[in-house]
PDB file of C-alpha atoms and ligand atoms in Angstrom:
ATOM      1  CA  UNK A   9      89.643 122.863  79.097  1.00 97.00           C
ATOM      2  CA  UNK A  10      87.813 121.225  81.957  1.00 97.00           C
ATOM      3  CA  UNK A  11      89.176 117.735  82.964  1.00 97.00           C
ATOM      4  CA  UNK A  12      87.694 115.570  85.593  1.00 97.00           C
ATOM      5  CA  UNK A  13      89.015 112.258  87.004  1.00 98.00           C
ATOM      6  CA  UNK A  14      87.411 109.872  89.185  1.00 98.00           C
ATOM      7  CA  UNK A  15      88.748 107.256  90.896  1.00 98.00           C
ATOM      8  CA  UNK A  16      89.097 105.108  94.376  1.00 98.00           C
ATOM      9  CA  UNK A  17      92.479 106.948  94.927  1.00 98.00           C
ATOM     10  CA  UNK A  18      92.339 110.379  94.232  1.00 97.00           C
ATOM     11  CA  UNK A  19      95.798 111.125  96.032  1.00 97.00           C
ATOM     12  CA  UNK A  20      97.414 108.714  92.397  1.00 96.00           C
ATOM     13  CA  UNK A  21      96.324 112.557  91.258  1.00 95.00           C
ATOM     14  CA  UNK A  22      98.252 114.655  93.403  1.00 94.00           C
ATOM     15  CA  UNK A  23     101.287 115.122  90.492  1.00 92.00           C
ATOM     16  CA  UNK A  24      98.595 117.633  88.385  1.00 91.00           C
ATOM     17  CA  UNK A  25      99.339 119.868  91.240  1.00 85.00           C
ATOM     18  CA  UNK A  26     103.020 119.589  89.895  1.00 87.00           C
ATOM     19  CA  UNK A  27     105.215 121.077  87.243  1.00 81.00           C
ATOM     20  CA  UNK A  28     103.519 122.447  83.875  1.00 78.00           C
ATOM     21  CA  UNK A  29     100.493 120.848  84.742  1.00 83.00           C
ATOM     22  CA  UNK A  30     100.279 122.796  88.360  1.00 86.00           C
ATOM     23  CA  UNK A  31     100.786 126.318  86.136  1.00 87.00           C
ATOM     24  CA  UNK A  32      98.663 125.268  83.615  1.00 90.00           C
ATOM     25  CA  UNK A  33      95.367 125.081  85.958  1.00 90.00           C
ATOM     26  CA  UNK A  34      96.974 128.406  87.923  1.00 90.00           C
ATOM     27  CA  UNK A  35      96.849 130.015  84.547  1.00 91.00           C
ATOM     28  CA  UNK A  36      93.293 129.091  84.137  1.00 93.00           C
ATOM     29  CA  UNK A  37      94.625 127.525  81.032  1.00 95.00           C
ATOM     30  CA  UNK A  38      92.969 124.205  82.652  1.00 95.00           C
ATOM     31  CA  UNK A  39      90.769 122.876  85.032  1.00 95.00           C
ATOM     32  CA  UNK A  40      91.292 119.710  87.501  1.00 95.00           C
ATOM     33  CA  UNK A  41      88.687 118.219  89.255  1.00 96.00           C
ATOM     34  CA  UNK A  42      89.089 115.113  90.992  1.00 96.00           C
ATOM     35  CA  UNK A  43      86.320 112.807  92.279  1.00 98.00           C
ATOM     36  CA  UNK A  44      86.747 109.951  94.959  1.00 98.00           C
ATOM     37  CA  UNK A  45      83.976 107.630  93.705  1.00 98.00           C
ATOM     38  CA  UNK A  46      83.626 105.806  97.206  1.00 97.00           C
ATOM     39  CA  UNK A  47      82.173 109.591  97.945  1.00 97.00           C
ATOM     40  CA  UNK A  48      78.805 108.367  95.887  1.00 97.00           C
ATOM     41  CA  UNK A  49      78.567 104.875  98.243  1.00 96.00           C
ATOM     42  CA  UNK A  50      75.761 105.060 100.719  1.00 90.00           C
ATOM     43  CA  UNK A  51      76.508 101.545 102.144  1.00 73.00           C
ATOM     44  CA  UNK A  52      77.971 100.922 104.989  1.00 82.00           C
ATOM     45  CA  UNK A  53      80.908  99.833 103.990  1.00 81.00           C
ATOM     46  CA  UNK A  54      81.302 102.484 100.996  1.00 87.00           C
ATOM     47  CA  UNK A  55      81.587  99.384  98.282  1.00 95.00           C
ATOM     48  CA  UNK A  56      82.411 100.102  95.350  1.00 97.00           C
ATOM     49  CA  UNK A  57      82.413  96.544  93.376  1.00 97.00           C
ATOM     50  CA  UNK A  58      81.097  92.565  93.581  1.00 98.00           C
ATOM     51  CA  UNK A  59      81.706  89.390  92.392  1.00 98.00           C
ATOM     52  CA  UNK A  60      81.759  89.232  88.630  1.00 98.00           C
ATOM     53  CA  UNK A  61      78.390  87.306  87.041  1.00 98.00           C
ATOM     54  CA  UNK A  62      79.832  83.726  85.332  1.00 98.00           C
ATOM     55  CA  UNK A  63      82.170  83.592  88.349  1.00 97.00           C
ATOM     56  CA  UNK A  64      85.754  83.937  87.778  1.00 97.00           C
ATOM     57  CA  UNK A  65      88.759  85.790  89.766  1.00 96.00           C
ATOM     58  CA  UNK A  66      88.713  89.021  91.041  1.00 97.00           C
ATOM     59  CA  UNK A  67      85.938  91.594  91.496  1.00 98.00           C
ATOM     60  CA  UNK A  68      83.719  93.621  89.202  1.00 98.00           C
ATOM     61  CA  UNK A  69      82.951  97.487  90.022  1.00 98.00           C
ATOM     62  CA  UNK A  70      79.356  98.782  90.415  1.00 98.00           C
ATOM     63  CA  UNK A  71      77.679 100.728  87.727  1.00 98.00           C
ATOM     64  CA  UNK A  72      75.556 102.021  90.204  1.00 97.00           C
ATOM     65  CA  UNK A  73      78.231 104.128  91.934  1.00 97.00           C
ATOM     66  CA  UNK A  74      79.753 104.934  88.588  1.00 98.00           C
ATOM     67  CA  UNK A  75      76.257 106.067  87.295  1.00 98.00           C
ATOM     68  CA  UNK A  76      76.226 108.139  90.365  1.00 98.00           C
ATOM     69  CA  UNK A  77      79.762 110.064  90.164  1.00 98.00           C
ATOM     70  CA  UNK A  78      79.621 110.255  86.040  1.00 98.00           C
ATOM     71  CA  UNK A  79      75.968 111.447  85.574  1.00 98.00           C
ATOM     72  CA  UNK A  80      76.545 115.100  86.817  1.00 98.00           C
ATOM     73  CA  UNK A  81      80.016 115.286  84.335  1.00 98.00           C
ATOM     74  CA  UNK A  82      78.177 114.590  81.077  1.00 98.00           C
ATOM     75  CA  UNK A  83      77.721 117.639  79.549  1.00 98.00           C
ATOM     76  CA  UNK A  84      77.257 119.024  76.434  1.00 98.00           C
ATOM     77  CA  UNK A  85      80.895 117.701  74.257  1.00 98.00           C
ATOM     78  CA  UNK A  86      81.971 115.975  77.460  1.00 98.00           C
ATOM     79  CA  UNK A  87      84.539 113.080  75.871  1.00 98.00           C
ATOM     80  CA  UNK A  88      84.252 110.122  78.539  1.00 98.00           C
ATOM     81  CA  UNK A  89      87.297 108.035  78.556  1.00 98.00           C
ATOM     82  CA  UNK A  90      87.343 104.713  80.312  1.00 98.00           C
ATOM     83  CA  UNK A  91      91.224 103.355  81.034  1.00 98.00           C
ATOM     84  CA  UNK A  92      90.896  99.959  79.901  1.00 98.00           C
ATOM     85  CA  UNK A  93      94.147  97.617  78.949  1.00 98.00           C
ATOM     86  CA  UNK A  94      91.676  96.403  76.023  1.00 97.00           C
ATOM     87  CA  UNK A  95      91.168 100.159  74.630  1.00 98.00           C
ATOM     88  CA  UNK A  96      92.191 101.785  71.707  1.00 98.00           C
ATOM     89  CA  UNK A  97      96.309 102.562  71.595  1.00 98.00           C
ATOM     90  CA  UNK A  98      96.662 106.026  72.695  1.00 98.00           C
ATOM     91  CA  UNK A  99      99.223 108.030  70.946  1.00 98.00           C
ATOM     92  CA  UNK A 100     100.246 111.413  69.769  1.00 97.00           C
ATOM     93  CA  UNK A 101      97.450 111.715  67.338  1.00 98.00           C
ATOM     94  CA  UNK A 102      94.951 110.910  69.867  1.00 98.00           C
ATOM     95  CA  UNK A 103      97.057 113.962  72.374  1.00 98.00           C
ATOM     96  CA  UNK A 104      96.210 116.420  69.643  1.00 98.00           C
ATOM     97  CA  UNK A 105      92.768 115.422  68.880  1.00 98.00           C
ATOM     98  CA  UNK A 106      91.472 115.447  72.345  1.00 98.00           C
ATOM     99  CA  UNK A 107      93.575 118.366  73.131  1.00 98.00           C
ATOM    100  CA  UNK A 108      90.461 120.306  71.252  1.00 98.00           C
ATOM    101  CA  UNK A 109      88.448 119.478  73.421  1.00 98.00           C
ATOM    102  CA  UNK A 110      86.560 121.411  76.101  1.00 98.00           C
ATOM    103  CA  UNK A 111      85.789 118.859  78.187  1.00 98.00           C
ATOM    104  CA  UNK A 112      87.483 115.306  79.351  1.00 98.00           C
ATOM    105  CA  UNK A 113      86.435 112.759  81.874  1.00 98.00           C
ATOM    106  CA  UNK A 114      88.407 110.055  82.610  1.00 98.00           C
ATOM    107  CA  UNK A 115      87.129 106.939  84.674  1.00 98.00           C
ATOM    108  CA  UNK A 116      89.847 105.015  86.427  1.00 98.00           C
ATOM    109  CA  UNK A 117      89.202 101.904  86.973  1.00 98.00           C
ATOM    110  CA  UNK A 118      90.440  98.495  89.266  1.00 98.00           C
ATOM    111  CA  UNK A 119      90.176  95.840  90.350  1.00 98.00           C
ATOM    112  CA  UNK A 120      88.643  92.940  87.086  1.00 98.00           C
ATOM    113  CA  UNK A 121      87.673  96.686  85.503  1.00 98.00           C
ATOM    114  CA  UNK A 122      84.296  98.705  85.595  1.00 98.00           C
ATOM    115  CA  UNK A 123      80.494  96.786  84.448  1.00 98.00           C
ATOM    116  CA  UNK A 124      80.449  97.065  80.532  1.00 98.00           C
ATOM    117  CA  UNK A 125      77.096  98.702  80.677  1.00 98.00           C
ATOM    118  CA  UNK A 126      78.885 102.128  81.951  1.00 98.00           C
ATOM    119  CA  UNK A 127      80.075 102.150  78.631  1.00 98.00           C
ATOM    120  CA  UNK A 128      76.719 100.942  76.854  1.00 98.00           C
ATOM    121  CA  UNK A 129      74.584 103.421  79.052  1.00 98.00           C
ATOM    122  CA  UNK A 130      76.798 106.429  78.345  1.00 98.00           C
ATOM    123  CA  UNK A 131      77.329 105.335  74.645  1.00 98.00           C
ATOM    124  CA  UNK A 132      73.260 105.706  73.612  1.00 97.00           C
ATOM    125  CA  UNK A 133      71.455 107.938  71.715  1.00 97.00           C
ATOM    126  CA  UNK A 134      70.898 109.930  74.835  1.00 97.00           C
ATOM    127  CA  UNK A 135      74.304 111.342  75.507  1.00 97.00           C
ATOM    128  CA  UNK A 136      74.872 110.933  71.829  1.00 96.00           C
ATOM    129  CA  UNK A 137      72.544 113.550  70.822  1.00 95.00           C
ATOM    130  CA  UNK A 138      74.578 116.212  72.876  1.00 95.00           C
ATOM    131  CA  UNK A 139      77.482 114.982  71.616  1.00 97.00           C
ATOM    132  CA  UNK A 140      79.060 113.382  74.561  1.00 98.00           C
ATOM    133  CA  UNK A 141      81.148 110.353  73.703  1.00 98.00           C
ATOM    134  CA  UNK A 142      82.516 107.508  75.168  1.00 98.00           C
ATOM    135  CA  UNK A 143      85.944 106.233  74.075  1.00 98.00           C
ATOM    136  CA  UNK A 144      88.339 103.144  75.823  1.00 98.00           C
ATOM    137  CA  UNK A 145      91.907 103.796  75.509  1.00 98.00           C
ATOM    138  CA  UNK A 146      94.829 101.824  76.876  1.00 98.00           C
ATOM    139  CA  UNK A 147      98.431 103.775  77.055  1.00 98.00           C
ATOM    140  CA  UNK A 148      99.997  99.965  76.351  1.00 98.00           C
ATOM    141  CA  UNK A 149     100.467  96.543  75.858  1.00 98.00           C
ATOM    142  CA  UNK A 150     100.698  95.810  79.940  1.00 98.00           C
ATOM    143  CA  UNK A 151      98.380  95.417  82.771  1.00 97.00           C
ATOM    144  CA  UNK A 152      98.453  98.184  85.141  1.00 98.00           C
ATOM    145  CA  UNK A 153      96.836  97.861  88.668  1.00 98.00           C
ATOM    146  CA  UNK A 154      94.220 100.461  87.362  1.00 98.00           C
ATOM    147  CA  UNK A 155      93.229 103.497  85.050  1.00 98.00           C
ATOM    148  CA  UNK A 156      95.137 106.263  87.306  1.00 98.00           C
ATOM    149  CA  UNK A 157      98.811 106.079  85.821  1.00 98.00           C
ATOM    150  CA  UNK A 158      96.990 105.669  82.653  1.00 98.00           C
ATOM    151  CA  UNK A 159      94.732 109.337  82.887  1.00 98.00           C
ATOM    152  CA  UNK A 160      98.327 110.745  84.128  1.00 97.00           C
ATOM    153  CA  UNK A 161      99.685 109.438  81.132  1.00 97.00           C
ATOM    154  CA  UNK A 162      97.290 110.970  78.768  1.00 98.00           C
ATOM    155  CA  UNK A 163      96.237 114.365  81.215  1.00 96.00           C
ATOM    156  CA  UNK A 164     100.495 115.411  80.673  1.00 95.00           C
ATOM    157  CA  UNK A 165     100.492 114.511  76.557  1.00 96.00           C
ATOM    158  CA  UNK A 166      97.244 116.728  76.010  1.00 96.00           C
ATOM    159  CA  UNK A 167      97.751 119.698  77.915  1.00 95.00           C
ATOM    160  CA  UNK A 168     101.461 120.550  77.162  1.00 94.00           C
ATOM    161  CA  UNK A 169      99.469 120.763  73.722  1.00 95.00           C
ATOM    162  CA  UNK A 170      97.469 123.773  75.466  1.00 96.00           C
ATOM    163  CA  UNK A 171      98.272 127.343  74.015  1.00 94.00           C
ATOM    164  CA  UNK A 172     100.478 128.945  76.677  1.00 91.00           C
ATOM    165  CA  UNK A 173     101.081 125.491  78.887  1.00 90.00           C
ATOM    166  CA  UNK A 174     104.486 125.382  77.108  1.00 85.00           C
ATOM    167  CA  UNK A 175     106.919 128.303  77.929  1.00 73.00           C
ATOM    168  CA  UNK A 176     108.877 127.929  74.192  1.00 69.00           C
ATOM    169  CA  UNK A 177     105.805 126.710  71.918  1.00 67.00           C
ATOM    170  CA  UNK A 178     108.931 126.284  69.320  1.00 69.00           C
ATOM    171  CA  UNK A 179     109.738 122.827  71.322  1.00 66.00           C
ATOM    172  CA  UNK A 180     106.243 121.514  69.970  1.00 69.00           C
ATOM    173  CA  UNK A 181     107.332 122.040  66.517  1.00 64.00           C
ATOM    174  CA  UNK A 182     110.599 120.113  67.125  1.00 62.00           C
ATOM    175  CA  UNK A 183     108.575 117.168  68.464  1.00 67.00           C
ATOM    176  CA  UNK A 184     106.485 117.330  65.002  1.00 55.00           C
ATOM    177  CA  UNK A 185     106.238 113.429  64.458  1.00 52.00           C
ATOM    178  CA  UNK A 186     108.114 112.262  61.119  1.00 48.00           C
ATOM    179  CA  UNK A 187     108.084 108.846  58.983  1.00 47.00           C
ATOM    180  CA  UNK A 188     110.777 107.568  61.852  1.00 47.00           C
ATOM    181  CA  UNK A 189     108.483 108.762  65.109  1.00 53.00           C
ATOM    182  CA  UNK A 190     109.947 111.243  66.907  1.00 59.00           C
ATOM    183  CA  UNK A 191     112.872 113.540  66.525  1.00 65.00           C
ATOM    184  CA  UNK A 192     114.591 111.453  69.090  1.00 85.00           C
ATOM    185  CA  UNK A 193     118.934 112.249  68.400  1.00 95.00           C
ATOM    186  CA  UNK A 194     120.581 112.633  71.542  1.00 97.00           C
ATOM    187  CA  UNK A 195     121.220 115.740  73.695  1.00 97.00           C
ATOM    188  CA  UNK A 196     124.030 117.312  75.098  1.00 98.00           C
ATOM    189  CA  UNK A 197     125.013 120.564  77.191  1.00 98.00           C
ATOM    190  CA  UNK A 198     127.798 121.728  79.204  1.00 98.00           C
ATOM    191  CA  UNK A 199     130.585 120.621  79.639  1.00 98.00           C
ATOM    192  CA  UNK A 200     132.146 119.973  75.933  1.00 98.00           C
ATOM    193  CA  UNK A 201     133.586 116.866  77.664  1.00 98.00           C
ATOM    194  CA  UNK A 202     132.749 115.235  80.566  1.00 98.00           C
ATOM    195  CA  UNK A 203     134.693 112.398  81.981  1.00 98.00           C
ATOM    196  CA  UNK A 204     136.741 112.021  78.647  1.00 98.00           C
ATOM    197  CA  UNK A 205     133.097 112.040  76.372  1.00 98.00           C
ATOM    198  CA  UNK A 206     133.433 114.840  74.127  1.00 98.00           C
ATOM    199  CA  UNK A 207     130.188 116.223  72.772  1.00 98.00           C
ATOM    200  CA  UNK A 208     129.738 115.585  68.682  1.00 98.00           C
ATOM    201  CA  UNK A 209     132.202 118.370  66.840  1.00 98.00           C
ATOM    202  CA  UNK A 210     129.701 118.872  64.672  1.00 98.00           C
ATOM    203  CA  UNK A 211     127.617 120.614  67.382  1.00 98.00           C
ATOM    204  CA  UNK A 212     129.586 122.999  68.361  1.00 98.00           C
ATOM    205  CA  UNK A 213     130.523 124.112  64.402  1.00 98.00           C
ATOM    206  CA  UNK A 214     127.406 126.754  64.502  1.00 98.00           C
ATOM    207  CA  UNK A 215     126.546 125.123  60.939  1.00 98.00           C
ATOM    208  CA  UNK A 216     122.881 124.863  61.498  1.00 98.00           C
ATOM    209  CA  UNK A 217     122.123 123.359  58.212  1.00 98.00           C
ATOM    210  CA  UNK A 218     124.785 120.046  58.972  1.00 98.00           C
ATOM    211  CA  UNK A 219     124.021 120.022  62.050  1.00 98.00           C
ATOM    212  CA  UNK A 220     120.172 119.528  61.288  1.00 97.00           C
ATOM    213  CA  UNK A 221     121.314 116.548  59.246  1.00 97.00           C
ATOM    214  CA  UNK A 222     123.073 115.211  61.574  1.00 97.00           C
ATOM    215  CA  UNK A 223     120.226 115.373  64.143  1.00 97.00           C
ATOM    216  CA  UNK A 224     117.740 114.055  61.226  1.00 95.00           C
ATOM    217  CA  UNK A 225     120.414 110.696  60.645  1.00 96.00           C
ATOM    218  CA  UNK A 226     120.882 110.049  64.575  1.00 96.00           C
ATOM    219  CA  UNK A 227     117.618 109.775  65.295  1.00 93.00           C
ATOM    220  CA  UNK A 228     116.709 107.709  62.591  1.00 90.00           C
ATOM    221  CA  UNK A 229     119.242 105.090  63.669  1.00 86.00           C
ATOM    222  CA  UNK A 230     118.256 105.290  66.979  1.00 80.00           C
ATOM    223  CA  UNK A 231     115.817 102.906  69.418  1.00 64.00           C
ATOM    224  CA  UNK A 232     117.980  99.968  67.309  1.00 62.00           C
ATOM    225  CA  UNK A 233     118.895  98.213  70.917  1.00 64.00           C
ATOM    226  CA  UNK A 234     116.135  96.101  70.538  1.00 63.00           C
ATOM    227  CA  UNK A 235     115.534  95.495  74.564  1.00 65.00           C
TER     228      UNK A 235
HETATM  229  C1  LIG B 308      92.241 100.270  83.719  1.00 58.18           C
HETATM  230  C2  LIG B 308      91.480  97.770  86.272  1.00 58.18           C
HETATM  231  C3  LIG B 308      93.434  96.251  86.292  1.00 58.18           C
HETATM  232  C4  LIG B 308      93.143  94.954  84.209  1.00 58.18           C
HETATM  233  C5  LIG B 308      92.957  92.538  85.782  1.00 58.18           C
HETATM  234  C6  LIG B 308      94.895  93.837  86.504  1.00 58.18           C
HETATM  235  C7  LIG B 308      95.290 101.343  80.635  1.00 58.18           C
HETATM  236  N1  LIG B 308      97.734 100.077  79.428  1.00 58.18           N
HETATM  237  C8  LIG B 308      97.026  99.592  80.519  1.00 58.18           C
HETATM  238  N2  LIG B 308      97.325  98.494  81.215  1.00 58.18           N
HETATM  239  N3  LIG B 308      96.428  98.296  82.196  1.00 58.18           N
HETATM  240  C9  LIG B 308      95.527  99.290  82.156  1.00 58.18           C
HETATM  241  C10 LIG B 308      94.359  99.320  83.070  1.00 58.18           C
HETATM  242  C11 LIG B 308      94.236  98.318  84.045  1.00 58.18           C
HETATM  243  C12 LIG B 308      93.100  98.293  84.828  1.00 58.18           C
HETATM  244  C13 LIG B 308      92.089  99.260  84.675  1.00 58.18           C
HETATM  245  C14 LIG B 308      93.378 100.305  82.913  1.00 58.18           C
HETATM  246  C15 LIG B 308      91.069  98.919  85.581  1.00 58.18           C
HETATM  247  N4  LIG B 308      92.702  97.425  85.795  1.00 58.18           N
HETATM  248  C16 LIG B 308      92.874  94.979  85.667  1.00 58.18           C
HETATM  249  C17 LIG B 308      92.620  93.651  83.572  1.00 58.18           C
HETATM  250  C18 LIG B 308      93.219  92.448  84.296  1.00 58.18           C
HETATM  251  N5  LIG B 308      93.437  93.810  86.372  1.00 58.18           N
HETATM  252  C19 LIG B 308      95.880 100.140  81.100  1.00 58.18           C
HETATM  253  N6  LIG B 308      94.894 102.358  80.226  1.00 58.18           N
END
């Protein structure tokens, strides 16, 4: 899989050099490219937005530049995601799906957000007909300062999914999503008690089949805290 982000800060980006992500790409298993759209400026002053038409607060960015940096990503099955706060919810069924892919660009936005006719121009019949699409995704309901957290968000969810990103693939399986989300009951390791919390006897029994059930009830009845 080929993944490129661009972006006014490219150095948000520097954690896909970390961690699972950082062997991933070593292991070819993935590929990071990152693109500083004030690179595609030719003014003076490399900008990279303007005031928003119907006035209001904040600033707008350019489609131009974005034209510019996007136009040589969109190839054939290219999936163009644009970080938006308004986009659709991502979530682990989105991870898997676009973990098939072969090819992801993200656009991270700031300031007001990118011109609306990046989308429109990349969501025609042109791009269309070699089956690029355009998707807007938020990772939440909160405003970020911009798109970057969000791609790292989504870039770490998708390619653990990779074959071989994940040293035990097993874990996936125990993070298979059930009616009550995610096999969330609590973890514990050594010591068997540390200061004066014992672990759950039922842990250490070795009966797999009770302690399953156990694991099954806690995490149903967990998340209740209600913050
Ligand atoms: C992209 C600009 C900032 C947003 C004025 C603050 C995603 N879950 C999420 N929350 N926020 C974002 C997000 C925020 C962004 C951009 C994504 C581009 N901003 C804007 C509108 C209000 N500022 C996000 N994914």
């Amino acid at each position: 899989m080929r993944i490129d982000v661009v972006t006014i800060f490219p150095d948000y980006l520097a954690p896909l050099e970390l961690s699972l992500l950082g062997k991933a790409r070593d292991a070819g298993i993935v590929d990071f490219h990152i693109h500083d759209l004030r690179s595609f400026t030719s003014n003076n002053h490399h900008a990279v937005d303007d005031t928003p038409y119907g006035g209001g607060a904040g600033m707008v960015m350019l489609p131009e530049i974005w034209g510019l940096a996007l136009d040589p990503l969109m190839v054939e099955d290219t999936e163009l995601i644009i970080l938006t706060p308004a986009g659709e919810r991502f979530d682990q069924r989105m991870a898997q799906r676009l973990s098939g892919s072969s090819h992801l660009v993200f656009a991270c936005g700031r300031y007001e957000g990118i011109d609306d006719r990046v989308r429109q121009h990349y969501s025609t019949d042109r791009y269309s007909a070699r089956k690029i699409t355009v998707h807007e995704v938020s990772i939440g309901d909160y405003v970020l300062g911009g798109g970057e957290v969000a791609s790292l968000v989504m870039i770490e969810a998708i390619t653990r999914l990779l074959p071989g990103v994940l040293g035990n693939p097993d874990s996936l399986c125990e993070e298979s999503h059930n009616e009550s989300g995610y096999l969330e009951y609590p973890n514990f390791t050594k010591p068997a008690i540390w200061r004066d919390i014992a672990v759950p006897e039922i842990l250490l029994s070795g009966n797999h089949a009770e302690i399953a059930k156990w694991r099954a009830n806690m995490a149903k009845n967990r998340g209740n805290d209600n913050l």
